[in-house]
Tab-separated table of C-alpha atoms and ligand atoms in Angstrom:
chain	number	residue	atom	x	y	z
A	18	MET	CA	136.166	14.540	-10.848
A	19	ALA	CA	133.338	16.109	-9.661
A	20	ASP	CA	133.474	20.102	-9.846
A	21	PRO	CA	134.149	21.431	-6.409
A	22	ARG	CA	131.515	24.117	-7.050
A	23	HIS	CA	128.616	21.462	-6.903
A	24	ALA	CA	127.299	20.408	-3.566
A	25	VAL	CA	127.319	16.609	-3.310
A	26	GLN	CA	125.139	14.790	-0.976
A	27	PRO	CA	127.040	12.739	1.757
A	28	GLY	CA	127.458	9.129	0.365
A	29	THR	CA	127.228	10.141	-3.031
A	30	SER	CA	129.757	9.355	-5.716
A	31	PRO	CA	129.252	12.041	-8.599
A	32	ALA	CA	129.100	10.658	-12.060
A	33	PRO	CA	131.814	12.077	-14.710
A	34	ASP	CA	131.373	15.758	-15.249
A	35	ALA	CA	130.387	14.848	-18.993
A	36	VAL	CA	127.016	13.019	-17.767
A	37	TRP	CA	124.603	15.854	-16.529
A	38	ILE	CA	120.866	16.668	-17.446
A	39	LYS	CA	119.700	20.323	-18.270
A	40	VAL	CA	116.219	21.485	-17.495
A	41	THR	CA	115.050	23.740	-20.262
A	42	ALA	CA	112.677	26.349	-19.554
A	43	GLY	CA	108.936	25.201	-20.529
A	44	GLY	CA	110.777	22.291	-22.280
A	45	PRO	CA	112.249	19.024	-22.138
A	46	TYR	CA	115.258	17.653	-19.923
A	47	VAL	CA	118.395	17.884	-22.280
A	48	VAL	CA	120.800	14.709	-21.383
A	49	HIS	CA	124.403	14.889	-21.903
A	50	GLY	CA	127.133	12.338	-21.934
A	51	ALA	CA	124.444	9.460	-23.248
A	52	PRO	CA	124.222	7.671	-19.936
A	53	PRO	CA	122.286	4.361	-20.251
A	54	LEU	CA	118.377	4.799	-20.860
A	55	VAL	CA	116.389	1.739	-19.676
A	56	GLN	CA	113.051	1.191	-18.589
A	57	MET	CA	112.285	-0.153	-15.174
A	58	THR	CA	109.198	-1.497	-13.621
A	59	ILE	CA	108.189	-1.315	-9.856
A	60	ALA	CA	107.813	-5.254	-9.123
A	61	VAL	CA	105.380	-6.302	-6.122
A	62	ASP	CA	104.648	-9.447	-4.006
A	63	ALA	CA	101.538	-10.929	-3.835
A	64	ALA	CA	100.197	-8.658	-1.163
A	65	GLY	CA	100.842	-5.712	-3.502
A	66	THR	CA	104.069	-4.497	-1.781
A	67	SER	CA	107.033	-2.974	-3.813
A	68	ILE	CA	110.014	-5.384	-3.230
A	69	GLY	CA	112.189	-4.530	-6.699
A	70	PHE	CA	112.689	-3.387	-10.032
A	71	ALA	CA	111.988	-5.485	-13.162
A	72	THR	CA	114.299	-4.066	-16.104
A	73	GLY	CA	112.424	-3.355	-19.165
A	74	LYS	CA	112.993	-1.672	-22.562
A	75	THR	CA	116.426	-0.110	-23.615
A	76	PHE	CA	116.448	3.042	-25.762
A	77	ASP	CA	119.067	4.380	-27.843
A	78	SER	CA	121.171	7.172	-25.891
A	79	LYS	CA	122.776	9.813	-27.591
A	80	GLU	CA	124.362	13.078	-26.415
A	81	GLY	CA	121.801	15.903	-26.147
A	82	MET	CA	118.856	13.682	-26.112
A	83	ALA	CA	115.772	15.330	-25.150
A	84	LEU	CA	113.387	13.682	-22.678
A	85	CYS	CA	109.792	14.708	-22.299
A	86	ARG	CA	108.840	16.551	-18.646
A	87	CYS	CA	105.506	17.643	-19.686
A	88	GLY	CA	103.721	14.280	-20.116
A	89	HIS	CA	102.089	14.768	-23.439
A	90	SER	CA	104.953	13.208	-25.741
A	91	ARG	CA	103.818	10.530	-28.057
A	92	HIS	CA	107.226	9.467	-28.734
A	93	ALA	CA	108.150	8.715	-24.786
A	94	PRO	CA	110.345	8.913	-23.190
A	95	PHE	CA	111.710	11.423	-25.544
A	96	CYS	CA	110.279	14.711	-26.404
A	97	ASP	CA	108.286	15.161	-29.623
A	98	GLY	CA	107.512	19.129	-29.195
A	99	SER	CA	104.008	18.420	-27.389
A	100	HIS	CA	104.972	20.731	-24.644
A	101	LEU	CA	104.391	23.655	-27.130
A	102	LYS	CA	100.799	22.990	-27.240
A	103	ALA	CA	100.331	21.273	-24.047
A	104	GLY	CA	99.753	24.417	-21.679
A	105	MET	CA	101.508	23.044	-18.746
A	106	ASP	CA	103.224	24.952	-16.231
A	107	LEU	CA	106.641	23.560	-16.196
A	108	ALA	CA	108.338	26.281	-13.912
A	109	GLU	CA	110.708	24.840	-11.428
A	110	ARG	CA	109.839	25.040	-7.737
A	111	ALA	CA	112.441	22.646	-5.822
A	112	SER	CA	114.733	24.017	-3.378
A	113	PHE	CA	118.374	24.250	-4.161
A	114	ALA	CA	119.272	23.337	-0.552
A	115	PRO	CA	120.613	20.051	0.477
A	116	LEU	CA	117.953	17.513	0.859
A	117	LEU	CA	119.181	16.562	4.269
A	118	GLN	CA	118.263	20.411	5.423
A	119	GLY	CA	114.483	19.311	5.247
A	120	SER	CA	115.012	15.688	6.683
A	121	THR	CA	113.894	14.357	10.195
A	122	GLU	CA	115.955	11.589	11.863
A	123	ILE	CA	114.865	8.263	13.624
A	124	ASP	CA	117.451	6.429	15.359
A	125	GLY	CA	117.525	2.579	15.776
A	126	PRO	CA	120.099	0.366	17.360
A	127	THR	CA	122.408	0.235	14.758
A	128	LEU	CA	121.143	2.520	12.055
A	129	ALA	CA	119.418	5.856	11.537
A	130	LEU	CA	117.030	6.731	9.006
A	131	THR	CA	116.670	10.406	7.379
A	132	ASP	CA	113.534	11.301	5.583
A	133	ASN	CA	112.766	14.250	3.581
A	134	GLU	CA	109.180	13.609	2.354
A	135	ALA	CA	109.268	16.366	-0.413
A	136	TYR	CA	111.050	13.989	-2.531
A	137	CYS	CA	108.824	11.235	-2.222
A	138	ALA	CA	108.231	9.548	-5.842
A	139	PHE	CA	105.433	7.002	-4.384
A	140	GLY	CA	107.708	4.152	-4.754
A	141	ARG	CA	106.281	2.343	-1.581
A	142	PHE	CA	109.281	0.415	-0.592
A	143	CYS	CA	109.107	2.124	2.569
A	144	ASP	CA	105.944	0.215	3.120
A	145	ALA	CA	107.504	-3.602	3.442
A	146	HIS	CA	107.817	-5.562	6.554
A	147	HIS	CA	106.897	-3.122	9.726
A	148	GLN	CA	107.419	-0.132	7.327
A	149	ILE	CA	110.897	1.355	7.332
A	150	TRP	CA	110.064	4.320	10.178
A	151	ASN	CA	109.388	1.148	12.514
A	152	GLU	CA	111.632	-1.364	10.972
A	153	VAL	CA	114.773	0.885	11.577
A	154	GLN	CA	114.347	0.796	15.059
A	155	LEU	CA	113.859	-2.907	15.416
A	156	PRO	CA	116.758	-4.882	16.868
A	157	GLY	CA	118.762	-7.926	14.764
A	158	THR	CA	120.400	-8.233	11.417
A	159	GLN	CA	117.327	-9.089	9.328
A	160	ALA	CA	115.342	-5.592	10.378
A	161	ALA	CA	118.559	-3.735	9.582
A	162	ASP	CA	118.768	-5.689	6.074
A	163	ASN	CA	115.194	-4.732	5.558
A	164	THR	CA	115.951	-1.151	6.267
A	165	ARG	CA	118.933	-1.013	3.694
A	166	HIS	CA	116.822	-2.643	1.061
A	167	MET	CA	113.803	-0.256	1.419
A	168	ALA	CA	115.823	2.951	1.550
A	169	SER	CA	118.127	1.683	-1.515
A	170	HIS	CA	115.126	1.461	-3.584
A	171	CYS	CA	113.382	4.606	-2.626
A	172	PRO	CA	113.591	5.999	-6.554
A	173	GLY	CA	113.403	9.807	-5.320
A	174	GLY	CA	116.105	9.563	-2.469
A	175	ARG	CA	113.739	10.642	0.000
A	176	LEU	CA	114.914	7.986	2.540
A	177	LEU	CA	118.792	7.538	3.673
A	178	VAL	CA	120.094	4.975	6.038
A	179	TRP	CA	123.128	5.687	8.198
A	180	ASP	CA	125.531	3.602	9.848
A	181	ARG	CA	125.582	5.100	13.445
A	182	GLN	CA	128.890	3.643	14.393
A	183	THR	CA	130.602	5.482	11.646
A	184	GLY	CA	128.302	8.335	11.409
A	185	GLN	CA	128.114	7.373	7.378
A	186	PRO	CA	125.294	7.013	5.201
A	187	ILE	CA	125.041	3.534	3.707
A	188	GLU	CA	124.662	4.472	0.003
A	189	PRO	CA	126.042	1.723	-2.806
A	190	ALA	CA	127.815	3.557	-5.611
A	191	GLU	CA	125.879	3.157	-8.833
A	192	PRO	CA	126.911	4.104	-12.333
A	193	ALA	CA	125.161	6.775	-13.960
A	194	ALA	CA	121.744	5.883	-15.616
A	195	ILE	CA	118.149	7.202	-16.205
A	196	HIS	CA	115.288	4.715	-15.730
A	197	PRO	CA	111.852	5.715	-17.268
A	198	LEU	CA	109.702	3.949	-14.446
A	199	GLU	CA	106.637	2.089	-14.635
A	200	ASP	CA	104.154	1.117	-11.852
A	201	PRO	CA	101.745	-1.167	-12.978
A	202	ALA	CA	100.145	-1.849	-9.555
A	203	GLN	CA	99.215	1.875	-9.651
A	204	GLN	CA	98.202	1.591	-13.161
A	205	CYS	CA	100.380	4.526	-13.985
A	206	SER	CA	104.046	5.507	-15.363
A	207	GLY	CA	106.583	7.272	-12.878
A	208	PRO	CA	109.196	9.662	-13.279
A	209	LEU	CA	112.571	9.256	-14.717
A	210	MET	CA	114.678	7.627	-11.786
A	211	VAL	CA	118.257	9.092	-12.344
A	212	ARG	CA	121.081	6.999	-10.319
A	213	GLY	CA	124.487	7.655	-9.936
A	214	GLY	CA	125.101	11.024	-8.775
A	215	VAL	CA	124.441	12.935	-12.120
A	216	ARG	CA	124.082	16.488	-11.849
A	217	VAL	CA	120.805	18.348	-12.788
A	218	GLU	CA	121.115	21.775	-13.825
A	219	SER	CA	118.176	24.124	-13.625
A	220	ALA	CA	116.865	26.178	-16.261
A	221	ASP	CA	118.485	29.280	-14.891
A	222	GLY	CA	122.046	27.699	-14.808
A	223	ARG	CA	122.059	26.817	-10.945
A	224	SER	CA	122.903	23.389	-10.130
A	225	TYR	CA	120.808	21.047	-7.672
A	226	GLU	CA	122.342	18.948	-5.096
A	227	ILE	CA	124.105	16.027	-6.679
A	228	ARG	CA	122.397	13.172	-5.192
A	229	ASN	CA	123.052	9.155	-5.888
A	230	ARG	CA	119.138	8.783	-6.081
A	231	GLN	CA	116.727	11.309	-7.849
A	232	ALA	CA	113.477	11.194	-9.418
A	233	LEU	CA	112.763	13.661	-11.935
A	234	CYS	CA	109.045	14.370	-12.883
A	235	ARG	CA	107.787	13.609	-16.260
A	236	CYS	CA	103.958	13.816	-16.075
A	237	GLY	CA	104.537	17.622	-15.568
A	238	HIS	CA	102.171	17.719	-12.618
A	239	SER	CA	104.551	17.673	-9.742
A	240	SER	CA	104.469	20.450	-7.063
A	241	ASN	CA	108.393	20.109	-6.582
A	242	LYS	CA	109.650	20.505	-9.932
A	243	PRO	CA	111.921	19.346	-11.537
A	244	PHE	CA	111.670	16.391	-8.858
A	245	CYS	CA	108.796	13.778	-8.619
A	246	ASP	CA	106.203	14.599	-5.942
A	247	GLY	CA	104.308	11.235	-6.502
A	248	THR	CA	101.387	13.057	-8.206
A	249	HIS	CA	101.864	11.139	-11.249
A	250	ALA	CA	99.803	8.420	-9.664
A	251	SER	CA	96.580	10.316	-8.793
A	252	VAL	CA	96.574	11.729	-12.349
A	253	LYS	CA	97.404	8.393	-13.528
A	254	TYR	CA	100.173	9.371	-15.869
A	255	ARG	CA	100.802	7.024	-18.810
A	256	ASP	CA	103.736	7.312	-21.047
A	257	GLY	CA	102.048	4.724	-23.867
A	258	ILE	CA	105.436	2.837	-23.839
A	259	ALA	CA	104.796	-0.814	-24.851
B	12	FES	S1	106.305	11.807	-12.570
B	12	FES	FE1	106.025	11.991	-10.566
B	12	FES	S2	104.985	13.786	-10.113
B	12	FES	FE2	105.519	13.662	-12.358
C-alpha cells in the first residue's frame, strides 16, 4: 500500500513502498528496492516517426544503487563520482504540484487529452499519424487507438488520455522499472524512463507526485530537474553505453 501522505496522479498504481528514488543534493539518484534496470531504445519507422521501444541491455540492479544525473559518468548508467568534478548545477527546480494543475485539455468524440508541456522528454511519439492533438479530435476507433498508443509511450508523462464516458484516465498499470533511454534518430541518449508509479523524493525530503510515467534527467541540463525537459537532444548527451 502506498503511504497516504504521498500524492498519486489519477490512473497511477503506486509501486510498493520499498521501491523509490532519492534525489541527492548535487549528486546521483539513489534507487531503493532494486527495480529492473533495462536500457530502452526509441524505435522509428522509415519516415523517422517514433513508434515504440526496443529492449536493450539489462544491468545489475541492487538496493541503494546510485545512478548518474550529471551526464559525466564513464560508467553510465551508474554514478562514478564524476559529479564531484563536473561543476554542473544539479539543483531541483520542478514543481511539487500535481502535473494536471499545469495541463491543458483537448476534448475529442470519445477521448480527452491533457497535456503539460513542462514534462516533455522529447520522445516524439505524439508526432505520429495526424499528431496527437489532432488525432484525439478525430472520429473512429482507429484514431482512438492511435491516440492511446501515442500517449502511453510518452516517456515523461506529459500526455494523458481520458475516457470521456467514465471520466477516468486510460493508464495501463505497469511494474516498477527504470530504463536508460537511447534515441539514435536524434543521435543522443535520453533520460531515465521510470515506469510503474515509483515515488521520487527530492533532496530536501519532499515527495513529487507519484506518476506511472516519469522521465528523470540524467544529462544534467534540464531546467525542470529532476525531470527531463528534452534538452538532452540539443546538447547531444551520450551516455557511452554500447
Ligand atoms: S536527460 Fe533529458 S534534459 Fe537531461
